[in-house]
Short mmCIF file of C-alpha atoms and ligand atoms in Angstrom, two decimals:
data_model
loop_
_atom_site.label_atom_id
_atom_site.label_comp_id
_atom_site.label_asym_id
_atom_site.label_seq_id
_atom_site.Cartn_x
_atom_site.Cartn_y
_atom_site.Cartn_z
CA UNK A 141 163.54 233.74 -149.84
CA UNK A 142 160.43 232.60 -151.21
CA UNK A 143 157.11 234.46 -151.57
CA UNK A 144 155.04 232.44 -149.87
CA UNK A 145 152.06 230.39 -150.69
CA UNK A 146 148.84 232.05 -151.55
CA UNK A 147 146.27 229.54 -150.43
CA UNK A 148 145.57 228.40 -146.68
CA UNK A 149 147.12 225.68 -144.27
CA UNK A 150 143.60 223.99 -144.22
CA UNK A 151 142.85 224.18 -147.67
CA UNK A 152 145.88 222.48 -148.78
CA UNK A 153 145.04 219.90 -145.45
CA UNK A 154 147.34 221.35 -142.97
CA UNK A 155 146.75 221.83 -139.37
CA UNK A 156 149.03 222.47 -136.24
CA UNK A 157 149.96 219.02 -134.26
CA UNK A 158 149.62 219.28 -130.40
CA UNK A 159 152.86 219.92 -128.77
CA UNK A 160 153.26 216.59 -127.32
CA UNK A 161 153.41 215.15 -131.11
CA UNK A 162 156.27 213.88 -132.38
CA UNK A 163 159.35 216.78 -132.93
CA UNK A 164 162.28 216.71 -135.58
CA UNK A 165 163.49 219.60 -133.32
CA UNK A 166 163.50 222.59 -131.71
CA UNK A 167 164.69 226.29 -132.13
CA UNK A 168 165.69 229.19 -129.37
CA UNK A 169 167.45 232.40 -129.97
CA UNK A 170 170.55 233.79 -128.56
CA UNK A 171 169.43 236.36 -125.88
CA UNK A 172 172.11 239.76 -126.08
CA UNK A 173 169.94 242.87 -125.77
CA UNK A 174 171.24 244.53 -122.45
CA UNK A 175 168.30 246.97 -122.36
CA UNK A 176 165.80 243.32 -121.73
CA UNK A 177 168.76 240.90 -120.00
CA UNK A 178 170.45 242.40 -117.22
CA UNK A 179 173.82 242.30 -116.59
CA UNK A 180 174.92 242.09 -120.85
CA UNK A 181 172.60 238.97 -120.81
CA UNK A 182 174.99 236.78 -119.07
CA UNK A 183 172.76 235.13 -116.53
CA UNK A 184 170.00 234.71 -118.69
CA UNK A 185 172.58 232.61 -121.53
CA UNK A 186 173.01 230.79 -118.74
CA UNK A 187 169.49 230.10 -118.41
CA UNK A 188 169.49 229.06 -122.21
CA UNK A 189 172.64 226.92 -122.02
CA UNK A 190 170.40 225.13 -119.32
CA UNK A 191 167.39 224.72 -121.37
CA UNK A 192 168.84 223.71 -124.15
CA UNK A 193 171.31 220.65 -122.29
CA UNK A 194 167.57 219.56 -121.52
CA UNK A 195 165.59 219.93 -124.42
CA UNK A 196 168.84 218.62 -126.70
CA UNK A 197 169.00 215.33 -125.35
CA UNK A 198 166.19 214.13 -127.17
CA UNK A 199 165.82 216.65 -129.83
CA UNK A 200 168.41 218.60 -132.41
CA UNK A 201 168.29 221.91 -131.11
CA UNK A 202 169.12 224.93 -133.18
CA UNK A 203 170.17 227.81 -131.42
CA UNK A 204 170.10 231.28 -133.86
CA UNK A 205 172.66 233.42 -132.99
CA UNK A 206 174.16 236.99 -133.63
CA UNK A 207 177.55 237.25 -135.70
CA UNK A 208 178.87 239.31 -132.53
CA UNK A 209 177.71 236.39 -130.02
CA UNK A 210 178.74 233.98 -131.99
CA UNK A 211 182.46 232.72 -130.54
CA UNK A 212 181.03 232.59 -126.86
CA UNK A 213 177.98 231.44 -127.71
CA UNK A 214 179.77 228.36 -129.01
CA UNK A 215 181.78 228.13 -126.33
CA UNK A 216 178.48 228.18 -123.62
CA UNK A 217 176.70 225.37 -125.93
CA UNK A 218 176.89 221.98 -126.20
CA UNK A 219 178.71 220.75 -129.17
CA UNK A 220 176.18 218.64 -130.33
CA UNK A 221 173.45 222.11 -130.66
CA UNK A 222 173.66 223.31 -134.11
CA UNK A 223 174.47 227.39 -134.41
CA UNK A 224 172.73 229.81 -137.64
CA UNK A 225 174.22 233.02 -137.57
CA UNK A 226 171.18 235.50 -138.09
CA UNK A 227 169.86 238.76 -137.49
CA UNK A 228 167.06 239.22 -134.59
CA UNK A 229 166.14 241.67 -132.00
CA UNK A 230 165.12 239.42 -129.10
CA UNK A 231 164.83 236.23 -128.19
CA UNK A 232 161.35 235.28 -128.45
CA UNK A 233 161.24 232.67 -131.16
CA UNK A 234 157.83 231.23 -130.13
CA UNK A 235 156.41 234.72 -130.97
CA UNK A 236 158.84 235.05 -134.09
CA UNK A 237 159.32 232.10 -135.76
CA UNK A 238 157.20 229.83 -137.73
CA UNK A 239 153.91 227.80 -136.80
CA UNK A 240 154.55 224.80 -138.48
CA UNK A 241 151.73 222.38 -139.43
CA UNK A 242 151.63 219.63 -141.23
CA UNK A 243 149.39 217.13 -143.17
CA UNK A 244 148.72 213.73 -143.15
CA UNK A 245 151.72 213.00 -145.55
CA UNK A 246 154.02 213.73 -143.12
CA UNK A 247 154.93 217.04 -145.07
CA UNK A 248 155.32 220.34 -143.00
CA UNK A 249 155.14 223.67 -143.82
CA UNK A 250 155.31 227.57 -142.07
CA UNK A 251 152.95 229.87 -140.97
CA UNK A 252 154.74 233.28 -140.35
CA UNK A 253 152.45 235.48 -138.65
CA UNK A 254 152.63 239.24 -139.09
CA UNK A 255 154.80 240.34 -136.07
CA UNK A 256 154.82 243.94 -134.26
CA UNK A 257 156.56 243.17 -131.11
CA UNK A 258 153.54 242.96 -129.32
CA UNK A 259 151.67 246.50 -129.93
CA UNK A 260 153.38 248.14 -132.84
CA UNK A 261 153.26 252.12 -131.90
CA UNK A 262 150.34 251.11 -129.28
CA UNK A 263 152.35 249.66 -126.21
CA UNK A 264 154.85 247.50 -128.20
CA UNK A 265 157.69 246.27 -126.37
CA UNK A 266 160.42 247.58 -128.73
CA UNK A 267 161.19 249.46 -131.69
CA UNK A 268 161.99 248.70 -134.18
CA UNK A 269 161.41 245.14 -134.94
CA UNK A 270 162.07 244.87 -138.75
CA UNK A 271 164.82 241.89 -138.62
CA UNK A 272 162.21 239.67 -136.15
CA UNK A 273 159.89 240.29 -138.65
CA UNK A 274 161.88 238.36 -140.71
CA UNK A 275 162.57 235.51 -138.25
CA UNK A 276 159.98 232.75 -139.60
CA UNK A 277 160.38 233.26 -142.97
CA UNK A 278 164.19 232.73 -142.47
CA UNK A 279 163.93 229.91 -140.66
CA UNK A 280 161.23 228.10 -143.40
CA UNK A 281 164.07 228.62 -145.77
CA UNK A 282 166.76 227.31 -143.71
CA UNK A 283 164.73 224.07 -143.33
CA UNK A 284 163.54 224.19 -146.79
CA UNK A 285 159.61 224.40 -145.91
CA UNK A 286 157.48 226.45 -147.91
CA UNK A 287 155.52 228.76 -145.69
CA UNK A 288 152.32 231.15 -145.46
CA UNK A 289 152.05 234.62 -144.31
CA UNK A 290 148.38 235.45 -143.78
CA UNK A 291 147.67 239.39 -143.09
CA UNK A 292 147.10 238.83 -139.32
CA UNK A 293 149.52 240.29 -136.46
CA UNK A 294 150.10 237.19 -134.09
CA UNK A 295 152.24 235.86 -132.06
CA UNK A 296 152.87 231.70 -131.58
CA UNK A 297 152.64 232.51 -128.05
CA UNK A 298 148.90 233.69 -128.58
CA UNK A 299 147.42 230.77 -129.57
CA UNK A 300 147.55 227.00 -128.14
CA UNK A 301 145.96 224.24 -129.75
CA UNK A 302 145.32 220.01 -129.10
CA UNK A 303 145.84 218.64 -132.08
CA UNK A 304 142.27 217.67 -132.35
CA UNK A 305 140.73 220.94 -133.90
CA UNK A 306 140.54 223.65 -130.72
CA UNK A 307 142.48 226.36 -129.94
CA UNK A 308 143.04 228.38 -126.97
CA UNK A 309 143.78 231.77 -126.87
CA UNK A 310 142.76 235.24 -125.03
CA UNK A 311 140.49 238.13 -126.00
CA UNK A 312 143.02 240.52 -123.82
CA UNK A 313 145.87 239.32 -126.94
CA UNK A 314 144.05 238.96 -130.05
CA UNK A 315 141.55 241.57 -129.41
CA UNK A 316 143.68 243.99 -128.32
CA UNK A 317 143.27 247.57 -130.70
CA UNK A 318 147.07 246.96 -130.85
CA UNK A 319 147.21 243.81 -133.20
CA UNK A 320 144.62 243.86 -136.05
CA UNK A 321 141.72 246.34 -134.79
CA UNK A 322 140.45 246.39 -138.30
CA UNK A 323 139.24 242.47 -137.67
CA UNK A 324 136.25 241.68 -135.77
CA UNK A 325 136.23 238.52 -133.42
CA UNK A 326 134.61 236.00 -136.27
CA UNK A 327 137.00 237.54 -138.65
CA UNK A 328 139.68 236.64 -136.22
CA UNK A 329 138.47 232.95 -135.75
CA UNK A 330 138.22 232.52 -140.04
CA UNK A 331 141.81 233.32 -139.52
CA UNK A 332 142.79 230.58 -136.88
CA UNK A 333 141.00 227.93 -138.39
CA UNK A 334 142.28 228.42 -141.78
CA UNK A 335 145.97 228.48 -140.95
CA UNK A 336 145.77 226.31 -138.01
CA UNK A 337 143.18 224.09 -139.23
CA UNK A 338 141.07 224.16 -136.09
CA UNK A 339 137.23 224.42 -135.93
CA UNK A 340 136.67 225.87 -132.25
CA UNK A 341 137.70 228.39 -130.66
CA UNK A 342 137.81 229.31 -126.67
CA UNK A 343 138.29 232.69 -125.84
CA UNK A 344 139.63 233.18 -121.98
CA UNK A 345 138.85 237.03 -121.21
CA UNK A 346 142.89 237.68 -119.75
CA UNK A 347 145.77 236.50 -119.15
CA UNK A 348 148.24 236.75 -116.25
CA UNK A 349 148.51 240.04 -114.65
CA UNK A 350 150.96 242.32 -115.78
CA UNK A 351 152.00 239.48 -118.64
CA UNK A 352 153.97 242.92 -120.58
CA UNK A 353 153.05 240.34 -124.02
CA UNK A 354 149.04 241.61 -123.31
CA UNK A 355 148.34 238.30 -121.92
CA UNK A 356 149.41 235.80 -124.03
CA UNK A 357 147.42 232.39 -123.57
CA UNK A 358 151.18 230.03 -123.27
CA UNK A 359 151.31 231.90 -119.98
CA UNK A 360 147.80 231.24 -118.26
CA UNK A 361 146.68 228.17 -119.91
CA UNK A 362 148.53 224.95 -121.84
CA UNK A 363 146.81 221.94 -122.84
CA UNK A 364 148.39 219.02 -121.47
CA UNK A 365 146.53 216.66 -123.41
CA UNK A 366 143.40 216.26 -125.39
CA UNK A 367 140.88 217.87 -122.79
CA UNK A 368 143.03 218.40 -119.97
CA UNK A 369 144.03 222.04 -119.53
CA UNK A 370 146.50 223.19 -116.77
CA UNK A 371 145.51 226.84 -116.12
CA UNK A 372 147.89 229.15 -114.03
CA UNK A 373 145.94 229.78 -110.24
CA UNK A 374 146.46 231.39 -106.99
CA UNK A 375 144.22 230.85 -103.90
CA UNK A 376 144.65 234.71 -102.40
CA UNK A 377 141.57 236.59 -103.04
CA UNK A 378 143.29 239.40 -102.59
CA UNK A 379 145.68 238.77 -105.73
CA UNK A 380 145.17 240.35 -109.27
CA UNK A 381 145.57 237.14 -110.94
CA UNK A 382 142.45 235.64 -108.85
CA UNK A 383 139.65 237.31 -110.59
CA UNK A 384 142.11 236.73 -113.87
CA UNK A 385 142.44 232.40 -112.91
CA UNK A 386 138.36 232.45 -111.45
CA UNK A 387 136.92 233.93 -115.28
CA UNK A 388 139.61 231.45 -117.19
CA UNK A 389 138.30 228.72 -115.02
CA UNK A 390 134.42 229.43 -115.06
CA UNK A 391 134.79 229.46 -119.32
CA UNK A 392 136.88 225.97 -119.95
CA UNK A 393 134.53 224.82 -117.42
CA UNK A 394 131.80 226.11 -119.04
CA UNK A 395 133.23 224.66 -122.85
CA UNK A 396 134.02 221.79 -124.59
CA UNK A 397 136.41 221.25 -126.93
CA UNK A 398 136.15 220.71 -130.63
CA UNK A 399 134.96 216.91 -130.35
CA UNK A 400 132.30 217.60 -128.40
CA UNK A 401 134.27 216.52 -124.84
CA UNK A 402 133.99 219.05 -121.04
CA UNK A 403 137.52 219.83 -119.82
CA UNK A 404 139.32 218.85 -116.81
CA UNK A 405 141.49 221.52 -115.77
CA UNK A 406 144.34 221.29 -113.68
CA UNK A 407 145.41 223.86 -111.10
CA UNK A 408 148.73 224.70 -111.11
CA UNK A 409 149.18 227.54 -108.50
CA UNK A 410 151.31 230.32 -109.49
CA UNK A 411 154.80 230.95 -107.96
CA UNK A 412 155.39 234.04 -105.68
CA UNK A 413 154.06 236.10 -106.15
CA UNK A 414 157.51 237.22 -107.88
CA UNK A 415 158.50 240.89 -108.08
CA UNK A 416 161.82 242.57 -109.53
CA UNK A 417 164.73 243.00 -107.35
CA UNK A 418 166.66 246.45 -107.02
CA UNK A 419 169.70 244.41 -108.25
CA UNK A 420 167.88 242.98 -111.24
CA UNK A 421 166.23 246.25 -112.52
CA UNK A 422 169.92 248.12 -112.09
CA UNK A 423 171.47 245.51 -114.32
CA UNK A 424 168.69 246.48 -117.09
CA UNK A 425 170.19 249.39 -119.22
CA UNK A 426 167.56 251.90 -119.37
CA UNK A 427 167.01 252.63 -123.31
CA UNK A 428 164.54 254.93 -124.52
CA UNK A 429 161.66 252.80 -126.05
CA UNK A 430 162.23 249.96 -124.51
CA UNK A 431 160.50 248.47 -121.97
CA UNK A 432 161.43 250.50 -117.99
CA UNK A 433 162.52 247.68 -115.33
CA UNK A 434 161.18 249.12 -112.28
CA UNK A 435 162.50 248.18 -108.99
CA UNK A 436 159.53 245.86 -107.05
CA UNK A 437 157.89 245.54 -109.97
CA UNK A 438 155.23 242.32 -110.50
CA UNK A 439 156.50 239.62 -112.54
CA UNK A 440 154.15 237.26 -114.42
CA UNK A 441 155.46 234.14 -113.27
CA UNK A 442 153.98 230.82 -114.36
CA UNK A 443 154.69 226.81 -114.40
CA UNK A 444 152.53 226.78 -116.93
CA UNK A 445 154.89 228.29 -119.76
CA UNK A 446 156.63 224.64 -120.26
CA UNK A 447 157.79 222.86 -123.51
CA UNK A 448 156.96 219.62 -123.95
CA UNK A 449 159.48 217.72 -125.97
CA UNK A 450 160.07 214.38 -127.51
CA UNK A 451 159.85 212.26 -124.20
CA UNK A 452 160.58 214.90 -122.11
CA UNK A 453 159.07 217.99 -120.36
CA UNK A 454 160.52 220.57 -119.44
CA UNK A 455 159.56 223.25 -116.67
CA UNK A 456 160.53 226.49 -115.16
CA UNK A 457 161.35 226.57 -111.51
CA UNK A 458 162.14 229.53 -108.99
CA UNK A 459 163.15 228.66 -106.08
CA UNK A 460 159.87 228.80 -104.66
CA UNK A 461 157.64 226.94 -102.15
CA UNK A 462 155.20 226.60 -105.01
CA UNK A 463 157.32 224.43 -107.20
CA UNK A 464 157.24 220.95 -105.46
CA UNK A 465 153.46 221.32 -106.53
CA UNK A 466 154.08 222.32 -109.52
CA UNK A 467 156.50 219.48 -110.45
CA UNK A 468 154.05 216.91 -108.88
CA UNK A 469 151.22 217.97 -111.06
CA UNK A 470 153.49 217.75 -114.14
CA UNK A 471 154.18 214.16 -112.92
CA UNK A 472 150.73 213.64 -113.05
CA UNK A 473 149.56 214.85 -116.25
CA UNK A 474 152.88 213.71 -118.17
CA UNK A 475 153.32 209.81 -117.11
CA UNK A 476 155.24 208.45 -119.91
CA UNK A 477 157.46 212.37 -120.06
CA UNK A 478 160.82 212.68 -117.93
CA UNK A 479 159.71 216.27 -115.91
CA UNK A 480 163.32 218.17 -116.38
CA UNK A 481 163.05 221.69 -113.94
CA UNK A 482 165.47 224.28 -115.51
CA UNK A 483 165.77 228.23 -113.64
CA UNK A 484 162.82 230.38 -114.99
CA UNK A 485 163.82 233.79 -112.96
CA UNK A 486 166.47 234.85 -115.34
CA UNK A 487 163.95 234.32 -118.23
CA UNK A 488 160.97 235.82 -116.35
CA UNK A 489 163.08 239.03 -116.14
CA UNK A 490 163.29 239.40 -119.70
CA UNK A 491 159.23 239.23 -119.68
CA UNK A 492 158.32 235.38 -121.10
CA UNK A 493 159.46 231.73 -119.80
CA UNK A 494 160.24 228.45 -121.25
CA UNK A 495 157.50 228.29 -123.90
CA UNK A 496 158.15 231.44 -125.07
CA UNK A 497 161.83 231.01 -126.38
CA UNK A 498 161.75 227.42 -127.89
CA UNK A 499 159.63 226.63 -130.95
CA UNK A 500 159.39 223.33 -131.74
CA UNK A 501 159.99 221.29 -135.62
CA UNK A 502 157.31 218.48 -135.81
CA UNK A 503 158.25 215.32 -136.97
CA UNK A 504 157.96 214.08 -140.64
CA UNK A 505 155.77 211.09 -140.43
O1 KQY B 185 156.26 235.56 -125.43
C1 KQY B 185 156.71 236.36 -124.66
N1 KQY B 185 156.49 236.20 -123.40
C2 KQY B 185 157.46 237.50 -125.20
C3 KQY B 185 157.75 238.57 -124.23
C4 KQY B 185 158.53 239.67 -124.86
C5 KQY B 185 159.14 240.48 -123.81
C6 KQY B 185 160.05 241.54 -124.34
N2 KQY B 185 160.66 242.22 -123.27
#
């Protein structure tokens, strides 16, 4: 494994395409852990094996896998999805993995973030979290990309950019004690703009309530092109997430982005709201450390947590009145995008969605 370069993404002229550019592929991680996915993980794989049909029929997908899962994990997947045996102690390879960026030569390379499971010792979700530590800098090897690894705790889902120099992220994630409390705010900002090569930032107070990842911004709010935000919503006063959705909206209404342009956001109105079923927490083994699944518990459901792949788009549905709205206002903002629904409960129960477990290769030029 190498060392890892010393200078900076936007030194060198690297910076983090938009989502919607072009992708050489995409990578998820086998979910196993019985004390996140209930019932051995079973219902969630299936969940995976449904995401990745969609996202692999217009992009290689490589799914990373545990030696033990291996055999049926094989068995689940298409035979057309590349397996990598490797070490990792969730799922979450949108948090984990590499930020790739990429110059105007077409060349890519890694940014692997300092990862601590969201909190470290302070509120983290699990201990310990050594071999996901490990999880970008194993995959820029595997594709032969030379990588970074600024001092900075963050995770991929933490930070959302346009392609066109902003990013989006939240003050209740990257300026939590938890991650890097030794940073101030502009400190912070140096940091995304030189590895992300952005030069504006737009800090949204929170994300959505009870979001266990201390309100990550793929969860709340996703651009869906350049100026055009879709931010998660709810009409009920009486809801947590409406003073949450309200202080997002007043600030991107408030902003412009980094060329100078106001945003249009889009609405998309949350599902539920969702909560935990006695049958879903009892299928959780309880493990010391790890996070409790409580029995009517909130769940921080979204439509906004999508990936948006080579020609495609693909959201997380619930079974719930709210997604025919949903669905229409990804038909909207995504014209020339085939909107693929896949089931998001089984992956809200382990505490992320869609975004959150795919991480996406850009395209050489
Ligand atoms: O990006 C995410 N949503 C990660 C959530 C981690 C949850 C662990 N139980």
């Amino acid at each position: 494994m190498s060392s890892g370069l010393t200078s900076t993404p936007a030194a060198d002229g690297f910076s983090m395409p938009a989502e919607w550019a072009a992708h050489a592929g995409c990578f998820l991680i086998w979910p196993e852990r019985s004390d996140n996915w209930r019932e051995g993980a079973t219902p969630a794989q299936q969940a995976w094996v449904a995401l990745v049909e969609a996202i692999s029929t217009t992009e290689a997908v490589t799914v990373l896998v545990s030696t033990r899962q291996h055999d049926s994990a094989r068995r689940l997947l298409p035979t057309h999805v590349r397996l990598v045996e490797m070490a990792t102690d969730d799922a979450w390879v949108r948090d984990t993995g590499p930020t790739f960026v990429t110059n105007p030569a077409g060349e890519i390379r890694g940014v692997c973030w300092g990862f601590n499971a969201w909190g470290g010792l302070l509120g983290g979700l699990y201990f310990p979290w050594d071999a996901d530590a490990l999880v970008g800098r194993t995959i820029c090897d595997l594709e032969r990309t030379p990588h970074y690894r600024p001092d900075l705790i963050l995770e991929g889902g933490s930070i959302e950019v346009d392609g066109v120099g902003t990013v989006l992220t939240t003050e209740e994630c990257l300026l939590n004690p938890n991650r890097n409390p030794h940073l101030s705010r502009d400190q912070i900002e140096q940091f995304l703009h030189s590895h992300l090569g952005t030069s504006k930032v737009i800090w949204l107070p929170r994300g959505v309530y009870l979001d266990e990842t201390d309100g990550h911004i793929d969860n709340l709010a996703r651009f869906a092109s350049p100026g055009v935000v879709m931010l998660t919503w709810t009409d009920d006063i009486d809801d947590p997430q409406y003073a949450r959705s309200t202080e997002a909206l007043d600030v991107l209404q408030r902003s412009t982005d980094a060329t100078g342009r106001a945003l249009t956001v889009v609405k998309i109105h949350q599902p539920g709201p969702l909560t935990l079923t006695e049958t879903e927490a009892n299928g959780v083994d309880a493990v010391a450390g790890s996070q409790p699944r409580v029995a009517g518990a909130r769940l921080a459901g979204s439509y906004v947590n999508s990936y948006i792949g080579n020609g495609i788009v693909v959201l997380p549905v619930f079974d719930d009145p709210h997604d025919a709205a949903a669905i229409a206002n990804y038909e909207n903002l995504f014209p020339n995008r085939q909107v693929i629904t896949v089931p998001g409960r089984e992956i809200l129960l382990g505490g992320g969605n869609v975004h959150c477990i795919t991480q996406q290769l850009p395209a050489h030029l």
